[in-house]
Amino acid sequence: MQSDIILQRLRADDPNADAVAGWTFEAWGHLHPGLTLEQAIERLKAECGQGGVPSIFVAMQGETPVGTASLTADDMSIRREFTPWLASVFVLPEWRGQGIASALVRRVEAEAAAHGFERCYLYTPDQQALYRRLGWQDKEDVEYRKEHVTVMARQLDKPQN
């Protein structure tokens, strides 16, 4: 990842919150029929925490947001027994291939581990190879919201003191 990319916690009052919500709405809004962009913005702002679950992180290049990832308690209604979840990993197309998604994933993993979680989960329809490279393991393949997805899990590293 470029040295000028900074990962920071997204706050509800951050001027970039609307843009980040727009990215995630554009990418995954179809999974939530009836959800409007305005509702997506409000949901995102409600998940901007002070640490732990939930948390949203944004990759910044100077003053420009270029990617995001979230740590959430529940990202899959058919697997509520799994928690927490890595969710909404997104990097702007022109910034892909530079390790930003990997850095965001690692930041979310570190947040979960720092708050006492030993394992984290995610689901993806098409990014299994990325997550496998980062140490995630396939748990199951399921149909979810009319998509074939792979549920994956990762044992988290203990936080460094």
Short mmCIF file of N, CA and C in Angstrom, two decimals:
data_model
loop_
_atom_site.label_atom_id
_atom_site.label_comp_id
_atom_site.label_asym_id
_atom_site.label_seq_id
_atom_site.Cartn_x
_atom_site.Cartn_y
_atom_site.Cartn_z
N MET A 1 0.84 -1.18 0.00
CA MET A 1 0.00 0.00 0.00
C MET A 1 0.89 1.24 0.00
N GLN A 2 0.46 2.25 -0.72
CA GLN A 2 1.21 3.50 -0.77
C GLN A 2 1.37 4.09 0.62
N SER A 3 2.53 4.68 0.87
CA SER A 3 2.80 5.22 2.20
C SER A 3 1.94 6.45 2.51
N ASP A 4 1.37 7.08 1.50
CA ASP A 4 0.55 8.26 1.77
C ASP A 4 -0.92 7.93 2.00
N ILE A 5 -1.27 6.64 2.04
CA ILE A 5 -2.63 6.21 2.36
C ILE A 5 -2.71 6.03 3.88
N ILE A 6 -3.67 6.68 4.48
CA ILE A 6 -3.88 6.62 5.93
C ILE A 6 -5.22 5.94 6.18
N LEU A 7 -5.25 4.99 7.12
CA LEU A 7 -6.51 4.36 7.53
C LEU A 7 -6.99 5.05 8.80
N GLN A 8 -8.23 5.50 8.77
CA GLN A 8 -8.77 6.16 9.96
C GLN A 8 -10.20 5.71 10.22
N ARG A 9 -10.60 5.87 11.46
CA ARG A 9 -11.97 5.54 11.86
C ARG A 9 -12.90 6.61 11.30
N LEU A 10 -14.01 6.17 10.71
CA LEU A 10 -14.99 7.11 10.18
C LEU A 10 -15.92 7.55 11.31
N ARG A 11 -16.12 8.84 11.42
CA ARG A 11 -17.03 9.41 12.41
C ARG A 11 -18.33 9.83 11.71
N ALA A 12 -19.42 9.85 12.45
CA ALA A 12 -20.71 10.23 11.88
C ALA A 12 -20.69 11.64 11.31
N ASP A 13 -19.90 12.53 11.91
CA ASP A 13 -19.84 13.91 11.43
C ASP A 13 -18.76 14.14 10.39
N ASP A 14 -18.10 13.08 9.95
CA ASP A 14 -17.06 13.19 8.94
C ASP A 14 -17.69 13.64 7.62
N PRO A 15 -17.12 14.64 6.96
CA PRO A 15 -17.69 15.09 5.69
C PRO A 15 -17.65 14.01 4.59
N ASN A 16 -16.87 12.96 4.78
CA ASN A 16 -16.80 11.88 3.80
C ASN A 16 -17.82 10.78 4.04
N ALA A 17 -18.58 10.86 5.12
CA ALA A 17 -19.52 9.78 5.45
C ALA A 17 -20.56 9.57 4.35
N ASP A 18 -21.07 10.65 3.76
CA ASP A 18 -22.06 10.50 2.70
C ASP A 18 -21.47 9.79 1.49
N ALA A 19 -20.24 10.12 1.12
CA ALA A 19 -19.59 9.47 -0.02
C ALA A 19 -19.39 7.99 0.24
N VAL A 20 -18.93 7.65 1.43
CA VAL A 20 -18.71 6.24 1.79
C VAL A 20 -20.03 5.48 1.75
N ALA A 21 -21.09 6.08 2.29
CA ALA A 21 -22.42 5.45 2.23
C ALA A 21 -22.86 5.27 0.78
N GLY A 22 -22.57 6.24 -0.06
CA GLY A 22 -22.91 6.13 -1.47
C GLY A 22 -22.21 4.97 -2.15
N TRP A 23 -20.93 4.77 -1.83
CA TRP A 23 -20.20 3.63 -2.41
C TRP A 23 -20.85 2.32 -2.03
N THR A 24 -21.11 2.16 -0.73
CA THR A 24 -21.65 0.88 -0.27
C THR A 24 -23.07 0.67 -0.77
N PHE A 25 -23.84 1.75 -0.88
CA PHE A 25 -25.19 1.64 -1.42
C PHE A 25 -25.14 1.21 -2.89
N GLU A 26 -24.25 1.81 -3.65
CA GLU A 26 -24.10 1.47 -5.07
C GLU A 26 -23.66 0.01 -5.23
N ALA A 27 -22.74 -0.43 -4.39
CA ALA A 27 -22.19 -1.78 -4.51
C ALA A 27 -23.15 -2.86 -4.00
N TRP A 28 -23.85 -2.59 -2.90
CA TRP A 28 -24.64 -3.65 -2.25
C TRP A 28 -26.08 -3.28 -1.95
N GLY A 29 -26.54 -2.13 -2.40
CA GLY A 29 -27.91 -1.72 -2.14
C GLY A 29 -28.94 -2.69 -2.68
N HIS A 30 -28.60 -3.39 -3.77
CA HIS A 30 -29.53 -4.36 -4.36
C HIS A 30 -29.85 -5.51 -3.40
N LEU A 31 -29.00 -5.73 -2.41
CA LEU A 31 -29.25 -6.79 -1.44
C LEU A 31 -30.27 -6.38 -0.38
N HIS A 32 -30.66 -5.12 -0.41
CA HIS A 32 -31.60 -4.58 0.58
C HIS A 32 -32.75 -3.88 -0.15
N PRO A 33 -33.67 -4.65 -0.74
CA PRO A 33 -34.77 -4.05 -1.51
C PRO A 33 -35.53 -3.02 -0.68
N GLY A 34 -35.80 -1.89 -1.30
CA GLY A 34 -36.54 -0.83 -0.62
C GLY A 34 -35.66 0.17 0.11
N LEU A 35 -34.39 -0.15 0.32
CA LEU A 35 -33.48 0.76 1.00
C LEU A 35 -33.16 1.94 0.08
N THR A 36 -33.29 3.14 0.60
CA THR A 36 -32.94 4.33 -0.18
C THR A 36 -31.53 4.78 0.19
N LEU A 37 -30.95 5.63 -0.64
CA LEU A 37 -29.64 6.17 -0.35
C LEU A 37 -29.67 6.96 0.97
N GLU A 38 -30.72 7.71 1.19
CA GLU A 38 -30.83 8.48 2.43
C GLU A 38 -30.83 7.56 3.65
N GLN A 39 -31.54 6.44 3.55
CA GLN A 39 -31.55 5.48 4.66
C GLN A 39 -30.18 4.85 4.83
N ALA A 40 -29.50 4.58 3.72
CA ALA A 40 -28.15 4.00 3.79
C ALA A 40 -27.19 4.96 4.49
N ILE A 41 -27.33 6.25 4.21
CA ILE A 41 -26.48 7.25 4.87
C ILE A 41 -26.75 7.26 6.37
N GLU A 42 -28.01 7.23 6.75
CA GLU A 42 -28.36 7.23 8.18
C GLU A 42 -27.85 5.97 8.88
N ARG A 43 -27.99 4.83 8.22
CA ARG A 43 -27.48 3.57 8.80
C ARG A 43 -25.98 3.64 9.01
N LEU A 44 -25.27 4.12 7.98
CA LEU A 44 -23.82 4.21 8.09
C LEU A 44 -23.43 5.13 9.25
N LYS A 45 -24.06 6.27 9.35
CA LYS A 45 -23.72 7.20 10.42
C LYS A 45 -24.01 6.60 11.79
N ALA A 46 -25.05 5.78 11.89
CA ALA A 46 -25.38 5.13 13.16
C ALA A 46 -24.33 4.08 13.54
N GLU A 47 -23.62 3.55 12.55
CA GLU A 47 -22.60 2.52 12.81
C GLU A 47 -21.21 3.11 13.03
N CYS A 48 -21.07 4.41 12.91
CA CYS A 48 -19.78 5.04 13.17
C CYS A 48 -19.59 5.09 14.67
N GLY A 49 -18.79 4.17 15.18
CA GLY A 49 -18.62 4.07 16.62
C GLY A 49 -17.33 4.69 17.10
N GLN A 50 -17.12 4.55 18.37
CA GLN A 50 -15.91 5.05 19.01
C GLN A 50 -14.84 3.96 19.10
N GLY A 51 -15.17 2.77 18.65
CA GLY A 51 -14.25 1.65 18.72
C GLY A 51 -15.02 0.38 18.98
N GLY A 52 -14.44 -0.73 18.58
CA GLY A 52 -15.12 -2.01 18.77
C GLY A 52 -16.17 -2.25 17.71
N VAL A 53 -17.27 -2.83 18.12
CA VAL A 53 -18.34 -3.19 17.19
C VAL A 53 -19.54 -2.30 17.47
N PRO A 54 -20.03 -1.54 16.50
CA PRO A 54 -19.55 -1.46 15.12
C PRO A 54 -18.46 -0.40 14.96
N SER A 55 -17.69 -0.56 13.90
CA SER A 55 -16.68 0.42 13.50
C SER A 55 -16.61 0.45 11.98
N ILE A 56 -16.34 1.61 11.45
CA ILE A 56 -16.14 1.77 10.02
C ILE A 56 -14.81 2.48 9.84
N PHE A 57 -14.00 1.96 8.92
CA PHE A 57 -12.71 2.56 8.62
C PHE A 57 -12.70 3.05 7.18
N VAL A 58 -11.95 4.12 6.96
CA VAL A 58 -11.83 4.68 5.63
C VAL A 58 -10.35 4.86 5.31
N ALA A 59 -9.98 4.53 4.08
CA ALA A 59 -8.62 4.75 3.59
C ALA A 59 -8.61 6.13 2.93
N MET A 60 -7.68 6.97 3.37
CA MET A 60 -7.60 8.34 2.87
C MET A 60 -6.29 8.56 2.14
N GLN A 61 -6.37 9.20 1.00
CA GLN A 61 -5.19 9.67 0.28
C GLN A 61 -5.29 11.19 0.35
N GLY A 62 -4.56 11.77 1.29
CA GLY A 62 -4.73 13.19 1.56
C GLY A 62 -6.12 13.42 2.13
N GLU A 63 -6.88 14.29 1.49
CA GLU A 63 -8.24 14.59 1.92
C GLU A 63 -9.28 13.75 1.19
N THR A 64 -8.82 12.83 0.33
CA THR A 64 -9.72 12.06 -0.52
C THR A 64 -9.93 10.65 0.01
N PRO A 65 -11.18 10.25 0.27
CA PRO A 65 -11.43 8.86 0.67
C PRO A 65 -11.31 7.95 -0.56
N VAL A 66 -10.62 6.82 -0.39
CA VAL A 66 -10.42 5.91 -1.53
C VAL A 66 -10.89 4.49 -1.25
N GLY A 67 -11.26 4.19 0.00
CA GLY A 67 -11.73 2.85 0.33
C GLY A 67 -12.34 2.80 1.71
N THR A 68 -13.03 1.70 1.99
CA THR A 68 -13.68 1.55 3.29
C THR A 68 -13.83 0.07 3.65
N ALA A 69 -14.00 -0.20 4.92
CA ALA A 69 -14.33 -1.53 5.43
C ALA A 69 -14.96 -1.35 6.81
N SER A 70 -15.81 -2.31 7.17
CA SER A 70 -16.56 -2.21 8.43
C SER A 70 -16.40 -3.45 9.29
N LEU A 71 -16.57 -3.24 10.57
CA LEU A 71 -16.69 -4.32 11.55
C LEU A 71 -18.09 -4.18 12.13
N THR A 72 -18.91 -5.22 11.97
CA THR A 72 -20.30 -5.16 12.42
C THR A 72 -20.66 -6.43 13.17
N ALA A 73 -21.63 -6.33 14.05
CA ALA A 73 -22.03 -7.49 14.85
C ALA A 73 -22.75 -8.52 14.01
N ASP A 74 -23.55 -8.08 13.05
CA ASP A 74 -24.44 -8.99 12.32
C ASP A 74 -24.55 -8.55 10.87
N ASP A 75 -24.01 -9.34 9.96
CA ASP A 75 -24.08 -8.99 8.54
C ASP A 75 -24.86 -10.01 7.73
N MET A 76 -25.33 -11.09 8.37
CA MET A 76 -26.01 -12.14 7.61
C MET A 76 -27.15 -12.70 8.46
N SER A 77 -28.37 -12.39 8.06
CA SER A 77 -29.54 -12.74 8.88
C SER A 77 -29.72 -14.24 9.06
N ILE A 78 -29.16 -15.06 8.17
CA ILE A 78 -29.30 -16.51 8.31
C ILE A 78 -28.17 -17.13 9.13
N ARG A 79 -27.23 -16.33 9.59
CA ARG A 79 -26.11 -16.81 10.41
C ARG A 79 -25.86 -15.87 11.58
N ARG A 80 -26.90 -15.59 12.32
CA ARG A 80 -26.78 -14.65 13.45
C ARG A 80 -25.88 -15.20 14.57
N GLU A 81 -25.64 -16.51 14.56
CA GLU A 81 -24.76 -17.08 15.58
C GLU A 81 -23.30 -16.70 15.37
N PHE A 82 -22.97 -16.20 14.18
CA PHE A 82 -21.59 -15.78 13.90
C PHE A 82 -21.46 -14.28 14.19
N THR A 83 -20.41 -13.93 14.89
CA THR A 83 -20.13 -12.52 15.16
C THR A 83 -18.68 -12.37 15.60
N PRO A 84 -18.03 -11.28 15.27
CA PRO A 84 -18.43 -10.16 14.44
C PRO A 84 -18.13 -10.44 12.97
N TRP A 85 -18.51 -9.51 12.13
CA TRP A 85 -18.35 -9.64 10.68
C TRP A 85 -17.48 -8.53 10.10
N LEU A 86 -16.61 -8.90 9.19
CA LEU A 86 -15.95 -7.96 8.29
C LEU A 86 -16.95 -7.71 7.17
N ALA A 87 -17.24 -6.46 6.88
CA ALA A 87 -18.27 -6.15 5.89
C ALA A 87 -17.89 -4.92 5.08
N SER A 88 -18.55 -4.78 3.95
CA SER A 88 -18.48 -3.57 3.13
C SER A 88 -17.06 -3.16 2.76
N VAL A 89 -16.24 -4.13 2.39
CA VAL A 89 -14.88 -3.82 1.92
C VAL A 89 -15.00 -3.29 0.50
N PHE A 90 -14.59 -2.05 0.31
CA PHE A 90 -14.72 -1.41 -1.00
C PHE A 90 -13.56 -0.46 -1.21
N VAL A 91 -12.98 -0.52 -2.42
CA VAL A 91 -11.93 0.42 -2.83
C VAL A 91 -12.34 0.97 -4.19
N LEU A 92 -12.20 2.27 -4.36
CA LEU A 92 -12.53 2.88 -5.65
C LEU A 92 -11.75 2.17 -6.75
N PRO A 93 -12.38 1.94 -7.91
CA PRO A 93 -11.72 1.17 -8.98
C PRO A 93 -10.33 1.67 -9.34
N GLU A 94 -10.14 2.97 -9.41
CA GLU A 94 -8.84 3.51 -9.82
C GLU A 94 -7.75 3.33 -8.75
N TRP A 95 -8.12 2.89 -7.57
CA TRP A 95 -7.16 2.67 -6.48
C TRP A 95 -6.94 1.19 -6.18
N ARG A 96 -7.60 0.33 -6.92
CA ARG A 96 -7.47 -1.11 -6.66
C ARG A 96 -6.10 -1.62 -7.11
N GLY A 97 -5.70 -2.76 -6.54
CA GLY A 97 -4.43 -3.38 -6.90
C GLY A 97 -3.24 -2.78 -6.18
N GLN A 98 -3.48 -1.97 -5.17
CA GLN A 98 -2.39 -1.31 -4.44
C GLN A 98 -2.30 -1.75 -2.98
N GLY A 99 -3.07 -2.78 -2.61
CA GLY A 99 -3.01 -3.28 -1.25
C GLY A 99 -3.91 -2.57 -0.26
N ILE A 100 -4.75 -1.67 -0.75
CA ILE A 100 -5.62 -0.91 0.15
C ILE A 100 -6.67 -1.82 0.79
N ALA A 101 -7.30 -2.67 0.00
CA ALA A 101 -8.30 -3.59 0.57
C ALA A 101 -7.66 -4.49 1.62
N SER A 102 -6.48 -5.01 1.34
CA SER A 102 -5.80 -5.86 2.31
C SER A 102 -5.51 -5.11 3.60
N ALA A 103 -5.07 -3.86 3.49
CA ALA A 103 -4.79 -3.06 4.68
C ALA A 103 -6.06 -2.79 5.48
N LEU A 104 -7.16 -2.52 4.78
CA LEU A 104 -8.44 -2.30 5.47
C LEU A 104 -8.89 -3.56 6.19
N VAL A 105 -8.74 -4.71 5.53
CA VAL A 105 -9.12 -5.99 6.16
C VAL A 105 -8.30 -6.19 7.43
N ARG A 106 -7.00 -5.97 7.35
CA ARG A 106 -6.13 -6.14 8.52
C ARG A 106 -6.52 -5.17 9.64
N ARG A 107 -6.92 -3.97 9.28
CA ARG A 107 -7.32 -2.99 10.30
C ARG A 107 -8.59 -3.44 11.02
N VAL A 108 -9.55 -3.98 10.27
CA VAL A 108 -10.78 -4.49 10.88
C VAL A 108 -10.46 -5.70 11.76
N GLU A 109 -9.60 -6.59 11.28
CA GLU A 109 -9.21 -7.75 12.09
C GLU A 109 -8.59 -7.30 13.41
N ALA A 110 -7.70 -6.31 13.34
CA ALA A 110 -7.04 -5.81 14.55
C ALA A 110 -8.05 -5.21 15.52
N GLU A 111 -9.04 -4.51 14.99
CA GLU A 111 -10.07 -3.92 15.84
C GLU A 111 -10.85 -5.01 16.57
N ALA A 112 -11.24 -6.05 15.83
CA ALA A 112 -11.99 -7.16 16.44
C ALA A 112 -11.15 -7.84 17.52
N ALA A 113 -9.89 -8.12 17.21
CA ALA A 113 -9.01 -8.79 18.17
C ALA A 113 -8.80 -7.94 19.42
N ALA A 114 -8.65 -6.64 19.23
CA ALA A 114 -8.42 -5.74 20.36
C ALA A 114 -9.62 -5.68 21.30
N HIS A 115 -10.78 -6.08 20.79
CA HIS A 115 -11.99 -6.07 21.62
C HIS A 115 -12.40 -7.47 22.05
N GLY A 116 -11.42 -8.39 22.03
CA GLY A 116 -11.61 -9.70 22.63
C GLY A 116 -12.16 -10.79 21.74
N PHE A 117 -12.37 -10.51 20.47
CA PHE A 117 -12.89 -11.54 19.57
C PHE A 117 -11.75 -12.43 19.08
N GLU A 118 -12.00 -13.71 19.02
CA GLU A 118 -10.99 -14.67 18.57
C GLU A 118 -11.17 -15.05 17.11
N ARG A 119 -12.34 -14.79 16.56
CA ARG A 119 -12.65 -15.18 15.19
C ARG A 119 -13.52 -14.09 14.57
N CYS A 120 -13.42 -13.94 13.26
CA CYS A 120 -14.23 -12.98 12.52
C CYS A 120 -14.77 -13.67 11.29
N TYR A 121 -15.90 -13.19 10.77
CA TYR A 121 -16.59 -13.81 9.64
C TYR A 121 -16.82 -12.79 8.54
N LEU A 122 -17.03 -13.30 7.34
CA LEU A 122 -17.43 -12.48 6.21
C LEU A 122 -18.18 -13.37 5.24
N TYR A 123 -18.89 -12.73 4.30
CA TYR A 123 -19.41 -13.48 3.17
C TYR A 123 -19.11 -12.70 1.90
N THR A 124 -18.89 -13.44 0.83
CA THR A 124 -18.56 -12.81 -0.45
C THR A 124 -19.05 -13.68 -1.60
N PRO A 125 -19.57 -13.06 -2.65
CA PRO A 125 -19.95 -13.83 -3.83
C PRO A 125 -18.76 -14.06 -4.77
N ASP A 126 -17.71 -13.21 -4.69
CA ASP A 126 -16.70 -13.27 -5.75
C ASP A 126 -15.27 -12.89 -5.35
N GLN A 127 -15.01 -12.65 -4.09
CA GLN A 127 -13.67 -12.24 -3.68
C GLN A 127 -12.97 -13.26 -2.79
N GLN A 128 -13.33 -14.53 -2.96
CA GLN A 128 -12.75 -15.58 -2.13
C GLN A 128 -11.23 -15.61 -2.22
N ALA A 129 -10.68 -15.43 -3.42
CA ALA A 129 -9.23 -15.52 -3.60
C ALA A 129 -8.50 -14.45 -2.76
N LEU A 130 -9.01 -13.24 -2.75
CA LEU A 130 -8.41 -12.17 -1.94
C LEU A 130 -8.37 -12.58 -0.47
N TYR A 131 -9.50 -13.02 0.03
CA TYR A 131 -9.57 -13.34 1.46
C TYR A 131 -8.76 -14.58 1.80
N ARG A 132 -8.71 -15.56 0.92
CA ARG A 132 -7.86 -16.75 1.17
C ARG A 132 -6.40 -16.33 1.29
N ARG A 133 -5.96 -15.41 0.42
CA ARG A 133 -4.57 -14.92 0.50
C ARG A 133 -4.29 -14.26 1.85
N LEU A 134 -5.33 -13.72 2.46
CA LEU A 134 -5.18 -13.04 3.75
C LEU A 134 -5.42 -13.96 4.94
N GLY A 135 -5.54 -15.26 4.67
CA GLY A 135 -5.66 -16.23 5.76
C GLY A 135 -7.07 -16.63 6.14
N TRP A 136 -8.05 -16.18 5.38
CA TRP A 136 -9.44 -16.56 5.65
C TRP A 136 -9.70 -17.94 5.08
N GLN A 137 -10.58 -18.69 5.74
CA GLN A 137 -10.91 -20.04 5.30
C GLN A 137 -12.39 -20.15 4.98
N ASP A 138 -12.68 -20.92 3.93
CA ASP A 138 -14.07 -21.17 3.55
C ASP A 138 -14.76 -21.92 4.69
N LYS A 139 -15.96 -21.50 5.02
CA LYS A 139 -16.75 -22.17 6.04
C LYS A 139 -17.92 -22.91 5.40
N GLU A 140 -18.62 -22.24 4.47
CA GLU A 140 -19.73 -22.87 3.76
C GLU A 140 -20.13 -22.02 2.56
N ASP A 141 -20.77 -22.67 1.61
CA ASP A 141 -21.37 -21.98 0.47
C ASP A 141 -22.87 -22.02 0.65
N VAL A 142 -23.52 -20.86 0.51
CA VAL A 142 -24.97 -20.78 0.72
C VAL A 142 -25.58 -19.81 -0.30
N GLU A 143 -26.89 -19.92 -0.45
CA GLU A 143 -27.66 -18.93 -1.18
C GLU A 143 -28.12 -17.89 -0.16
N TYR A 144 -27.84 -16.64 -0.44
CA TYR A 144 -28.24 -15.57 0.48
C TYR A 144 -28.70 -14.38 -0.34
N ARG A 145 -29.93 -13.99 -0.12
CA ARG A 145 -30.52 -12.86 -0.84
C ARG A 145 -30.35 -13.00 -2.34
N LYS A 146 -30.65 -14.20 -2.80
CA LYS A 146 -30.65 -14.56 -4.23
C LYS A 146 -29.26 -14.53 -4.86
N GLU A 147 -28.22 -14.67 -4.03
CA GLU A 147 -26.85 -14.75 -4.52
C GLU A 147 -26.17 -15.97 -3.92
N HIS A 148 -25.30 -16.61 -4.71
CA HIS A 148 -24.47 -17.69 -4.18
C HIS A 148 -23.26 -17.03 -3.54
N VAL A 149 -23.07 -17.27 -2.23
CA VAL A 149 -21.97 -16.64 -1.51
C VAL A 149 -21.20 -17.69 -0.71
N THR A 150 -19.96 -17.35 -0.41
CA THR A 150 -19.13 -18.16 0.47
C THR A 150 -19.00 -17.45 1.81
N VAL A 151 -19.35 -18.15 2.87
CA VAL A 151 -19.11 -17.64 4.22
C VAL A 151 -17.69 -18.07 4.58
N MET A 152 -16.91 -17.13 5.07
CA MET A 152 -15.52 -17.39 5.41
C MET A 152 -15.27 -16.96 6.85
N ALA A 153 -14.24 -17.54 7.46
CA ALA A 153 -13.88 -17.20 8.84
C ALA A 153 -12.36 -17.10 8.95
N ARG A 154 -11.92 -16.33 9.92
CA ARG A 154 -10.49 -16.22 10.18
C ARG A 154 -10.26 -16.17 11.68
N GLN A 155 -9.33 -17.01 12.12
CA GLN A 155 -8.86 -16.96 13.50
C GLN A 155 -8.02 -15.70 13.62
N LEU A 156 -8.31 -14.89 14.60
CA LEU A 156 -7.63 -13.60 14.74
C LEU A 156 -6.37 -13.73 15.57
N ASP A 157 -5.38 -12.94 15.20
CA ASP A 157 -4.15 -12.87 15.98
C ASP A 157 -4.44 -12.13 17.28
N LYS A 158 -3.80 -12.56 18.34
CA LYS A 158 -3.95 -11.87 19.61
C LYS A 158 -3.31 -10.48 19.48
N PRO A 159 -3.94 -9.46 20.07
CA PRO A 159 -3.38 -8.11 19.96
C PRO A 159 -2.02 -8.02 20.65
N GLN A 160 -1.16 -7.18 20.07
CA GLN A 160 0.16 -6.92 20.66
C GLN A 160 -0.01 -5.90 21.78
N ASN A 161 0.57 -6.18 22.92
CA ASN A 161 0.46 -5.23 24.05
C ASN A 161 1.64 -4.29 24.08
#
